[in-house]
mmCIF file of C-alpha atoms in Angstrom:
data_model
loop_
_atom_site.group_PDB
_atom_site.id
_atom_site.type_symbol
_atom_site.label_atom_id
_atom_site.label_comp_id
_atom_site.label_asym_id
_atom_site.label_seq_id
_atom_site.Cartn_x
_atom_site.Cartn_y
_atom_site.Cartn_z
ATOM 1 C CA MET A 1433 109.875 118.650 133.909
ATOM 2 C CA ASP A 1434 111.860 121.801 133.183
ATOM 3 C CA HIS A 1435 113.817 122.401 130.003
ATOM 4 C CA GLN A 1436 117.197 121.693 131.631
ATOM 5 C CA ARG A 1437 116.053 118.314 133.019
ATOM 6 C CA LEU A 1438 114.694 117.332 129.606
ATOM 7 C CA ALA A 1439 117.997 118.331 128.001
ATOM 8 C CA ASP A 1440 119.940 116.272 130.560
ATOM 9 C CA LEU A 1441 117.796 113.186 129.890
ATOM 10 C CA LEU A 1442 118.208 113.535 126.145
ATOM 11 C CA LYS A 1443 121.973 113.939 126.505
ATOM 12 C CA ALA A 1444 122.148 110.802 128.667
ATOM 13 C CA TYR A 1445 120.066 108.997 126.101
ATOM 14 C CA ALA A 1446 122.271 110.116 123.206
ATOM 15 C CA ASP A 1447 125.383 109.022 125.141
ATOM 16 C CA ASN A 1448 123.869 105.604 125.885
ATOM 17 C CA SER A 1449 124.332 106.353 129.584
ATOM 18 C CA ILE A 1450 120.653 106.716 130.477
ATOM 19 C CA SER A 1451 119.557 104.650 133.473
ATOM 20 C CA LEU A 1452 116.403 102.583 133.812
ATOM 21 C CA GLU A 1453 114.892 105.199 136.141
ATOM 22 C CA GLU A 1454 115.740 107.998 133.695
ATOM 23 C CA THR A 1455 114.281 105.987 130.796
ATOM 24 C CA ASP A 1456 111.104 105.552 132.829
ATOM 25 C CA GLU A 1457 111.037 109.299 133.548
ATOM 26 C CA LEU A 1458 111.481 110.243 129.887
ATOM 27 C CA LEU A 1459 108.813 107.794 128.682
ATOM 28 C CA THR A 1460 106.379 109.011 131.341
ATOM 29 C CA TRP A 1461 106.975 112.616 130.277
ATOM 30 C CA LEU A 1462 106.399 111.701 126.624
ATOM 31 C CA ALA A 1463 103.123 109.990 127.468
ATOM 32 C CA ALA A 1464 101.927 112.910 129.611
ATOM 33 C CA ASN A 1465 102.888 115.687 127.171
ATOM 34 C CA PRO A 1466 101.814 114.628 123.674
ATOM 35 C CA ASN A 1467 101.106 118.235 122.618
ATOM 36 C CA HIS A 1468 104.334 119.741 123.904
ATOM 37 C CA PRO A 1469 106.334 121.501 121.148
ATOM 38 C CA MET A 1470 109.273 119.208 121.868
ATOM 39 C CA ALA A 1471 107.222 116.011 121.905
ATOM 40 C CA ASP A 1472 107.536 115.100 118.245
ATOM 41 C CA GLU A 1473 111.268 115.726 118.221
ATOM 42 C CA VAL A 1474 111.837 113.809 121.445
ATOM 43 C CA GLY A 1475 109.655 110.913 120.358
ATOM 44 C CA ALA A 1476 111.383 110.584 117.003
ATOM 45 C CA GLU A 1477 114.887 110.824 118.449
ATOM 46 C CA PHE A 1478 114.069 108.388 121.221
ATOM 47 C CA LEU A 1479 112.640 105.895 118.760
ATOM 48 C CA LEU A 1480 115.637 105.952 116.462
ATOM 49 C CA ALA A 1481 118.134 104.686 119.032
ATOM 50 C CA ASN A 1482 116.466 102.431 121.576
ATOM 51 C CA GLN A 1483 118.483 99.284 120.857
ATOM 52 C CA HIS A 1484 120.882 99.737 123.763
ATOM 53 C CA VAL A 1485 118.208 99.248 126.432
ATOM 54 C CA THR A 1486 119.013 95.844 127.922
ATOM 55 C CA THR A 1487 116.824 95.078 130.895
ATOM 56 C CA ASN A 1488 113.741 93.049 131.687
ATOM 57 C CA LEU A 1489 110.217 94.068 130.748
ATOM 58 C CA GLU A 1490 108.632 94.512 134.147
ATOM 59 C CA PRO A 1491 109.646 98.144 134.800
ATOM 60 C CA TYR A 1492 107.992 99.154 131.507
ATOM 61 C CA GLN A 1493 104.697 97.366 131.969
ATOM 62 C CA HIS A 1494 102.885 100.101 133.874
ATOM 63 C CA ILE A 1495 103.981 102.677 131.299
ATOM 64 C CA ALA A 1496 103.031 100.471 128.388
ATOM 65 C CA SER A 1497 99.595 99.768 129.811
ATOM 66 C CA LYS A 1498 98.877 103.500 129.931
ATOM 67 C CA ILE A 1499 100.416 104.395 126.596
ATOM 68 C CA LEU A 1500 98.872 101.509 124.693
ATOM 69 C CA ALA A 1501 95.373 101.797 126.135
ATOM 70 C CA THR A 1502 93.977 103.184 122.901
ATOM 71 C CA ASP A 1503 91.263 102.046 120.521
ATOM 72 C CA ARG A 1504 93.698 101.457 117.693
ATOM 73 C CA PRO A 1505 97.167 100.600 119.010
ATOM 74 C CA ALA A 1506 100.065 99.881 116.729
ATOM 75 C CA ILE A 1507 102.386 96.933 117.328
ATOM 76 C CA ARG A 1508 105.802 97.650 115.907
ATOM 77 C CA LYS A 1509 107.131 99.820 113.126
ATOM 78 C CA VAL A 1510 110.502 98.904 111.708
ATOM 79 C CA LEU A 1511 111.044 102.067 109.688
ATOM 80 C CA PRO A 1512 111.823 105.382 111.409
ATOM 81 C CA ILE A 1513 108.876 107.410 112.654
ATOM 82 C CA LYS A 1514 107.788 110.199 110.340
ATOM 83 C CA ARG A 1515 106.485 113.528 111.458
ATOM 84 C CA ILE A 1516 103.097 112.870 109.914
ATOM 85 C CA LEU A 1517 102.316 110.135 112.435
ATOM 86 C CA PRO A 1518 100.039 111.191 115.291
ATOM 87 C CA TYR A 1519 102.080 111.355 118.484
ATOM 88 C CA ALA A 1520 99.944 108.814 120.319
ATOM 89 C CA ALA A 1521 100.747 106.332 117.556
ATOM 90 C CA ALA A 1522 104.434 107.212 117.785
ATOM 91 C CA ILE A 1523 104.419 106.401 121.483
ATOM 92 C CA ALA A 1524 102.622 103.119 120.856
ATOM 93 C CA LEU A 1525 105.144 102.207 118.176
ATOM 94 C CA LEU A 1526 107.991 103.234 120.442
ATOM 95 C CA MET A 1527 106.816 100.850 123.141
ATOM 96 C CA GLY A 1528 106.408 98.102 120.564
ATOM 97 C CA VAL A 1529 110.016 98.524 119.446
ATOM 98 C CA LEU A 1530 111.266 98.631 123.036
ATOM 99 C CA LEU A 1531 109.381 95.472 123.923
ATOM 100 C CA TYR A 1532 110.564 93.769 120.733
ATOM 101 C CA ASN A 1533 114.221 94.561 121.396
ATOM 102 C CA LEU A 1534 114.024 93.601 125.048
ATOM 103 C CA LEU A 1535 112.326 90.318 124.278
ATOM 104 C CA LYS A 1536 114.678 89.476 121.439
ATOM 105 C CA GLU A 1537 117.783 90.209 123.500
ATOM 106 C CA ASN A 1538 116.630 88.357 126.598
ATOM 107 C CA LYS A 1539 115.534 85.300 124.571
ATOM 108 C CA GLN A 1540 113.198 84.156 127.311
ATOM 109 C CA PRO A 1541 109.720 82.665 126.788
ATOM 110 C CA ALA A 1542 106.866 84.787 128.094
ATOM 111 C CA THR A 1543 104.517 82.091 129.332
ATOM 112 C CA ILE A 1544 105.794 78.517 129.191
ATOM 113 C CA ALA A 1545 109.130 76.741 128.989
ATOM 114 C CA ASN A 1546 108.463 75.077 125.638
ATOM 115 C CA THR A 1547 109.071 77.903 123.199
ATOM 116 C CA ILE A 1548 106.992 77.810 120.009
ATOM 117 C CA THR A 1549 109.409 78.793 117.261
ATOM 118 C CA PRO A 1550 108.717 80.624 113.967
ATOM 119 C CA ALA A 1551 108.215 78.894 110.636
ATOM 120 C CA THR A 1552 111.207 77.345 108.902
ATOM 121 C CA ASN A 1553 112.106 76.463 105.326
ATOM 122 C CA GLY A 1554 110.482 73.240 104.213
ATOM 123 C CA ALA A 1555 107.738 71.663 102.108
ATOM 124 C CA ILE A 1556 106.353 68.424 100.738
ATOM 125 C CA LEU A 1557 106.966 67.667 97.051
ATOM 126 C CA THR A 1558 104.446 65.402 95.335
ATOM 127 C CA ARG A 1559 105.799 64.050 92.051
ATOM 128 C CA GLY A 1560 103.899 62.987 88.969
ATOM 129 C CA ASP A 1561 103.759 59.345 90.065
ATOM 130 C CA GLY A 1562 102.340 60.279 93.463
ATOM 131 C CA GLN A 1563 105.630 59.871 95.353
ATOM 132 C CA GLN A 1564 105.965 62.351 98.212
ATOM 133 C CA ILE A 1565 109.314 63.772 99.315
ATOM 134 C CA ASN A 1566 109.724 65.724 102.544
ATOM 135 C CA LEU A 1567 112.038 68.632 101.726
ATOM 136 C CA ASP A 1568 112.325 69.906 105.313
ATOM 137 C CA THR A 1569 115.706 68.399 106.100
ATOM 138 C CA LEU A 1570 117.136 68.049 102.595
ATOM 139 C CA GLN A 1571 119.587 70.787 101.635
ATOM 140 C CA THR A 1572 121.424 69.975 98.426
ATOM 141 C CA THR A 1573 120.586 66.944 96.325
ATOM 142 C CA ASN A 1574 119.752 65.861 92.784
ATOM 143 C CA LEU A 1575 116.240 64.459 92.688
ATOM 144 C CA GLY A 1576 116.737 63.001 89.234
ATOM 145 C CA LYS A 1577 114.690 63.726 86.134
ATOM 146 C CA GLU A 1578 110.978 63.756 85.559
ATOM 147 C CA ALA A 1579 109.731 63.623 81.966
ATOM 148 C CA GLY A 1580 113.239 64.688 80.923
ATOM 149 C CA THR A 1581 113.358 67.732 83.210
ATOM 150 C CA ALA A 1582 116.063 67.780 85.900
ATOM 151 C CA VAL A 1583 114.855 68.436 89.455
ATOM 152 C CA LYS A 1584 117.516 69.841 91.794
ATOM 153 C CA LEU A 1585 117.485 70.981 95.396
ATOM 154 C CA ASN A 1586 120.244 73.439 96.289
ATOM 155 C CA LYS A 1587 120.411 74.798 99.839
ATOM 156 C CA GLY A 1588 116.679 74.485 100.277
ATOM 157 C CA LEU A 1589 115.779 75.936 96.844
ATOM 158 C CA LEU A 1590 114.021 73.593 94.403
ATOM 159 C CA ALA A 1591 114.659 74.239 90.700
ATOM 160 C CA TYR A 1592 113.581 72.620 87.416
ATOM 161 C CA GLU A 1593 115.977 72.687 84.479
ATOM 162 C CA GLY A 1594 115.731 71.588 80.873
ATOM 163 C CA VAL A 1595 112.924 70.862 78.428
ATOM 164 C CA SER A 1596 110.596 67.928 78.814
ATOM 165 C CA ASN A 1597 110.881 65.198 76.201
ATOM 166 C CA SER A 1598 107.474 63.820 77.089
ATOM 167 C CA GLY A 1599 104.417 64.464 74.971
ATOM 168 C CA ASN A 1600 102.243 64.469 78.093
ATOM 169 C CA MET A 1601 102.123 67.192 80.731
ATOM 170 C CA VAL A 1602 103.534 65.881 84.020
ATOM 171 C CA TYR A 1603 102.578 67.848 87.139
ATOM 172 C CA ASN A 1604 104.274 68.323 90.503
ATOM 173 C CA THR A 1605 102.870 69.919 93.655
ATOM 174 C CA ILE A 1606 104.716 71.790 96.379
ATOM 175 C CA HIS A 1607 102.795 72.087 99.648
ATOM 176 C CA THR A 1608 103.947 74.078 102.684
ATOM 177 C CA PRO A 1609 102.168 72.968 105.863
ATOM 178 C CA ASN A 1610 101.564 75.562 108.581
ATOM 179 C CA GLY A 1611 104.937 76.481 110.049
ATOM 180 C CA ARG A 1612 106.809 76.127 106.733
ATOM 181 C CA THR A 1613 107.755 78.376 103.797
ATOM 182 C CA PHE A 1614 109.461 77.479 100.520
ATOM 183 C CA HIS A 1615 110.986 78.866 97.318
ATOM 184 C CA VAL A 1616 110.858 77.084 93.964
ATOM 185 C CA ILE A 1617 112.114 78.036 90.482
ATOM 186 C CA LEU A 1618 109.855 76.669 87.754
ATOM 187 C CA GLN A 1619 111.218 75.326 84.468
ATOM 188 C CA ASP A 1620 110.640 78.645 82.655
ATOM 189 C CA GLY A 1621 112.631 80.575 85.281
ATOM 190 C CA THR A 1622 109.586 81.884 87.181
ATOM 191 C CA GLY A 1623 110.301 82.362 90.879
ATOM 192 C CA VAL A 1624 107.623 81.234 93.335
ATOM 193 C CA TRP A 1625 107.617 81.881 97.099
ATOM 194 C CA LEU A 1626 105.047 80.049 99.219
ATOM 195 C CA ASN A 1627 103.917 81.386 102.578
ATOM 196 C CA ALA A 1628 102.933 78.971 105.343
ATOM 197 C CA GLY A 1629 99.896 76.783 104.624
ATOM 198 C CA SER A 1630 100.071 77.162 100.830
ATOM 199 C CA SER A 1631 100.519 75.057 97.692
ATOM 200 C CA ILE A 1632 101.240 75.276 93.987
ATOM 201 C CA THR A 1633 100.630 72.656 91.290
ATOM 202 C CA TYR A 1634 102.587 73.111 88.039
ATOM 203 C CA PRO A 1635 103.925 71.180 85.038
ATOM 204 C CA VAL A 1636 107.564 70.101 85.275
ATOM 205 C CA ALA A 1637 107.983 71.765 81.863
ATOM 206 C CA PHE A 1638 105.810 74.289 80.027
ATOM 207 C CA ASN A 1639 105.313 72.703 76.615
ATOM 208 C CA GLY A 1640 101.937 74.168 75.684
ATOM 209 C CA GLN A 1641 100.796 77.477 74.279
ATOM 210 C CA SER A 1642 100.339 78.825 77.807
ATOM 211 C CA ARG A 1643 101.905 78.312 81.226
ATOM 212 C CA GLU A 1644 99.239 77.321 83.747
ATOM 213 C CA VAL A 1645 99.579 76.709 87.495
ATOM 214 C CA SER A 1646 97.135 76.336 90.399
ATOM 215 C CA ILE A 1647 97.608 77.673 93.920
ATOM 216 C CA THR A 1648 96.091 77.772 97.379
ATOM 217 C CA GLY A 1649 97.057 79.965 100.320
ATOM 218 C CA GLU A 1650 99.482 82.847 99.742
ATOM 219 C CA VAL A 1651 102.024 82.858 96.935
ATOM 220 C CA TYR A 1652 104.394 85.510 95.573
ATOM 221 C CA PHE A 1653 105.314 85.279 91.874
ATOM 222 C CA ASP A 1654 108.169 86.734 89.852
ATOM 223 C CA VAL A 1655 107.095 85.552 86.397
ATOM 224 C CA ALA A 1656 109.663 85.047 83.639
ATOM 225 C CA ASN A 1657 108.774 86.987 80.505
ATOM 226 C CA ALA A 1658 107.507 84.896 77.573
ATOM 227 C CA VAL A 1659 105.367 87.015 75.252
ATOM 228 C CA ASN A 1660 104.102 84.081 73.203
ATOM 229 C CA GLN A 1661 103.338 81.926 76.243
ATOM 230 C CA PRO A 1662 101.102 83.772 78.714
ATOM 231 C CA PHE A 1663 101.182 82.739 82.362
ATOM 232 C CA LYS A 1664 97.879 81.801 84.031
ATOM 233 C CA VAL A 1665 97.174 81.252 87.724
ATOM 234 C CA ASN A 1666 94.132 79.305 88.858
ATOM 235 C CA ILE A 1667 93.353 80.481 92.390
ATOM 236 C CA ASP A 1668 91.848 77.494 94.198
ATOM 237 C CA ASN A 1669 89.167 77.229 91.461
ATOM 238 C CA ARG A 1670 87.665 80.489 92.769
ATOM 239 C CA ALA A 1671 89.331 83.035 90.487
ATOM 240 C CA SER A 1672 92.092 83.290 87.897
ATOM 241 C CA VAL A 1673 94.832 85.681 86.839
ATOM 242 C CA LEU A 1674 96.332 86.133 83.366
ATOM 243 C CA VAL A 1675 99.945 87.297 83.297
ATOM 244 C CA LEU A 1676 102.362 88.381 80.575
ATOM 245 C CA GLY A 1677 105.487 88.839 82.714
ATOM 246 C CA THR A 1678 105.338 90.502 86.088
ATOM 247 C CA THR A 1679 105.645 90.398 89.866
ATOM 248 C CA PHE A 1680 102.563 89.956 92.028
ATOM 249 C CA ASN A 1681 101.224 88.460 95.242
ATOM 250 C CA ILE A 1682 98.072 86.375 95.744
ATOM 251 C CA ASN A 1683 96.494 85.787 99.144
ATOM 252 C CA ALA A 1684 93.796 83.133 98.825
ATOM 253 C CA TYR A 1685 93.548 81.402 102.195
ATOM 254 C CA LYS A 1686 90.172 79.755 102.631
ATOM 255 C CA ASP A 1687 89.743 81.220 106.119
ATOM 256 C CA GLU A 1688 90.174 84.785 104.855
ATOM 257 C CA PRO A 1689 87.101 86.782 103.740
ATOM 258 C CA PHE A 1690 88.365 87.395 100.192
ATOM 259 C CA ILE A 1691 91.056 86.654 97.632
ATOM 260 C CA ALA A 1692 93.538 89.532 97.328
ATOM 261 C CA THR A 1693 95.738 89.877 94.246
ATOM 262 C CA THR A 1694 98.329 92.662 94.434
ATOM 263 C CA LEU A 1695 100.474 93.808 91.511
ATOM 264 C CA LEU A 1696 104.023 95.039 92.099
ATOM 265 C CA GLN A 1697 105.385 95.264 88.522
ATOM 266 C CA GLY A 1698 104.049 94.737 85.022
ATOM 267 C CA ALA A 1699 100.389 94.074 84.284
ATOM 268 C CA ILE A 1700 97.913 91.309 85.001
ATOM 269 C CA LYS A 1701 94.298 90.705 84.126
ATOM 270 C CA MET A 1702 91.813 89.382 86.670
ATOM 271 C CA ASP A 1703 88.519 88.521 85.035
ATOM 272 C CA GLN A 1704 88.187 91.453 82.631
ATOM 273 C CA THR A 1705 90.002 93.966 84.842
ATOM 274 C CA ILE A 1706 93.595 94.978 84.125
ATOM 275 C CA LEU A 1707 95.662 95.804 87.192
ATOM 276 C CA HIS A 1708 98.510 98.303 87.218
ATOM 277 C CA PRO A 1709 101.423 98.416 89.706
ATOM 278 C CA GLY A 1710 100.259 99.399 93.171
ATOM 279 C CA GLN A 1711 96.717 98.108 92.664
ATOM 280 C CA GLN A 1712 94.989 95.267 94.474
ATOM 281 C CA ALA A 1713 91.900 93.356 93.365
ATOM 282 C CA THR A 1714 89.851 91.666 96.083
ATOM 283 C CA VAL A 1715 87.173 89.091 95.294
ATOM 284 C CA ASN A 1716 84.664 88.033 97.943
ATOM 285 C CA ALA A 1717 82.778 84.763 98.283
ATOM 286 C CA LYS A 1718 80.071 86.052 95.919
ATOM 287 C CA GLY A 1719 82.624 86.745 93.190
ATOM 288 C CA GLU A 1720 82.322 90.517 93.583
ATOM 289 C CA MET A 1721 85.521 92.392 92.817
ATOM 290 C CA VAL A 1722 86.850 95.627 94.298
ATOM 291 C CA LEU A 1723 89.912 97.411 92.898
ATOM 292 C CA LYS A 1724 91.946 99.727 95.128
ATOM 293 C CA GLU A 1725 95.343 101.364 95.519
ATOM 294 C CA VAL A 1726 97.685 99.809 98.112
ATOM 295 C CA LYS A 1727 101.305 99.903 99.219
ATOM 296 C CA PRO A 1728 102.765 96.698 97.758
ATOM 297 C CA ASP A 1729 105.651 96.547 100.229
ATOM 298 C CA GLU A 1730 103.128 96.283 103.050
ATOM 299 C CA VAL A 1731 101.250 93.469 101.309
ATOM 300 C CA THR A 1732 104.486 91.557 100.703
ATOM 301 C CA ALA A 1733 105.989 92.278 104.138
ATOM 302 C CA TRP A 1734 105.837 88.531 104.841
ATOM 303 C CA ARG A 1735 108.598 88.001 102.262
ATOM 304 C CA ASN A 1736 110.802 90.427 104.196
ATOM 305 C CA GLY A 1737 110.307 88.692 107.535
ATOM 306 C CA LEU A 1738 107.485 90.839 108.902
ATOM 307 C CA PHE A 1739 103.875 90.550 109.908
ATOM 308 C CA HIS A 1740 102.068 93.638 108.631
ATOM 309 C CA PHE A 1741 98.741 94.673 110.150
ATOM 310 C CA GLU A 1742 96.583 97.466 108.751
ATOM 311 C CA ASN A 1743 93.377 97.996 110.745
ATOM 312 C CA ALA A 1744 93.464 94.246 111.375
ATOM 313 C CA SER A 1745 90.958 92.671 113.722
ATOM 314 C CA ILE A 1746 92.135 90.378 116.504
ATOM 315 C CA PRO A 1747 90.851 87.268 114.629
ATOM 316 C CA ALA A 1748 92.759 88.407 111.520
ATOM 317 C CA VAL A 1749 95.960 88.852 113.545
ATOM 318 C CA MET A 1750 95.539 85.426 115.136
ATOM 319 C CA ARG A 1751 94.936 83.734 111.771
ATOM 320 C CA GLN A 1752 98.353 84.903 110.614
ATOM 321 C CA LEU A 1753 99.988 83.726 113.818
ATOM 322 C CA ALA A 1754 98.237 80.343 113.635
ATOM 323 C CA ARG A 1755 99.619 79.647 110.157
ATOM 324 C CA TRP A 1756 103.114 80.890 110.890
ATOM 325 C CA TYR A 1757 103.587 79.070 114.194
ATOM 326 C CA ASP A 1758 101.452 76.018 113.328
ATOM 327 C CA VAL A 1759 99.081 76.426 116.253
ATOM 328 C CA THR A 1760 95.330 76.551 116.707
ATOM 329 C CA VAL A 1761 93.513 79.539 118.189
ATOM 330 C CA ARG A 1762 90.364 79.531 120.262
ATOM 331 C CA PHE A 1763 88.446 82.515 121.630
ATOM 332 C CA GLU A 1764 86.710 82.455 124.980
ATOM 333 C CA GLY A 1765 83.731 84.683 124.330
ATOM 334 C CA ALA A 1766 83.301 87.147 121.492
ATOM 335 C CA PRO A 1767 86.540 88.667 120.149
ATOM 336 C CA SER A 1768 87.144 92.345 120.802
ATOM 337 C CA THR A 1769 86.208 94.752 118.030
ATOM 338 C CA ARG A 1770 89.493 96.627 118.373
ATOM 339 C CA SER A 1771 91.838 96.842 115.390
ATOM 340 C CA PHE A 1772 95.596 96.979 115.039
ATOM 341 C CA SER A 1773 98.123 98.575 112.716
ATOM 342 C CA GLY A 1774 101.870 98.110 112.590
ATOM 343 C CA GLU A 1775 104.577 95.534 111.932
ATOM 344 C CA ILE A 1776 106.296 92.900 114.009
ATOM 345 C CA GLY A 1777 109.156 90.555 113.189
ATOM 346 C CA ARG A 1778 108.329 87.019 112.127
ATOM 347 C CA ASP A 1779 111.622 85.822 113.634
ATOM 348 C CA LEU A 1780 110.296 86.070 117.193
ATOM 349 C CA SER A 1781 108.978 83.081 119.097
ATOM 350 C CA LEU A 1782 105.208 82.923 119.527
ATOM 351 C CA GLN A 1783 105.590 83.629 123.247
ATOM 352 C CA GLN A 1784 107.488 86.828 122.467
ATOM 353 C CA VAL A 1785 104.812 88.000 120.021
ATOM 354 C CA LEU A 1786 102.035 87.233 122.498
ATOM 355 C CA ALA A 1787 103.916 89.101 125.226
ATOM 356 C CA ILE A 1788 103.879 92.202 123.029
ATOM 357 C CA LEU A 1789 100.168 91.759 122.301
ATOM 358 C CA GLU A 1790 99.485 91.354 125.996
ATOM 359 C CA THR A 1791 100.762 94.890 126.638
ATOM 360 C CA MET A 1792 97.836 95.905 124.433
ATOM 361 C CA LYS A 1793 95.360 94.087 126.680
ATOM 362 C CA ILE A 1794 95.123 90.963 124.539
ATOM 363 C CA HIS A 1795 95.155 88.247 127.200
ATOM 364 C CA TYR A 1796 95.838 84.622 126.431
ATOM 365 C CA LYS A 1797 96.643 81.141 127.716
ATOM 366 C CA ILE A 1798 98.733 78.457 126.021
ATOM 367 C CA ASN A 1799 97.733 74.807 126.189
ATOM 368 C CA ASN A 1800 100.316 72.791 124.260
ATOM 369 C CA ARG A 1801 99.867 74.213 120.731
ATOM 370 C CA GLU A 1802 96.477 75.808 121.335
ATOM 371 C CA ILE A 1803 96.295 79.548 121.986
ATOM 372 C CA ILE A 1804 93.241 80.584 124.008
ATOM 373 C CA ILE A 1805 92.388 84.271 123.756
ATOM 374 C CA THR A 1806 90.714 85.300 127.024
ATOM 375 C CA GLU A 1807 90.296 89.018 126.380
#
């Protein structure tokens, strides 16, 4: 492609007048000329304004299969491409964004008619007397008082207000099944966000010298400051965190290889180790701890409506999808050893996500709510 033709394609692209054939031509040139002096500029500009492409996926499949046939493909990056990214990764991310936008706009299932939708707001509240309340469909209601503390649900947010007048500690539990997420404000003002397949058990009022809760799964905390009443988190009886007033995330799913505690603000102590903002402590099944620097916004991407993968194996990717979409996953044969990096929206249907993964040679079948990986 000569310089004038490239300029014409870029002008058509900038004017939103580029045709499907011209889009195909430009993408093919990008894939074939990764070391061209113009490649980085073209790739970045093309990535920043792809939303207007409104056609079906088929014409892009042969390009995607070539571009994404790498050992470490990325899925989707929401933020603009930076110059420091290798160009092959930029192309892979570009295709991920194109596929995402096309799928989202067309709103059509990739494999079967019965679309498997993303998780929704909802949970099961277990009160101190054992009564269970399904919060999935409730929006705004007064759930009465428990041990003198008012329990209110307002537009799907559960909040505890007031001070308990009971001498005994009364505990509640919020559990989010797979396919559900929930937000609760504890009596001290601490904000708690539960990812799918998680739970938290807590007193309806913190009357003691410390504030103690227990969790399973993945939970994000924004702890209210109370210097004379430290906050403690029991992590599924496998580890614990001591908090003074801070923001942090704990991932403690039983099917994950380790517990990961990530600090965003403040300071926390895990065992005898003090974490500072931007640090993550991982504890394996043997109780061995490793401390490392991380990017907190990537760890907490789930709170911003994104799946984030960083050198994630296929089983690790599928574990996240299984919890979010409330499905089971089965592998036919040994899973591939390939790994993935990137982000993809959690607002897509499961079929749309799997369609994107299929462009990366991850093949699958759907049987009701079972995903069979046939790679």
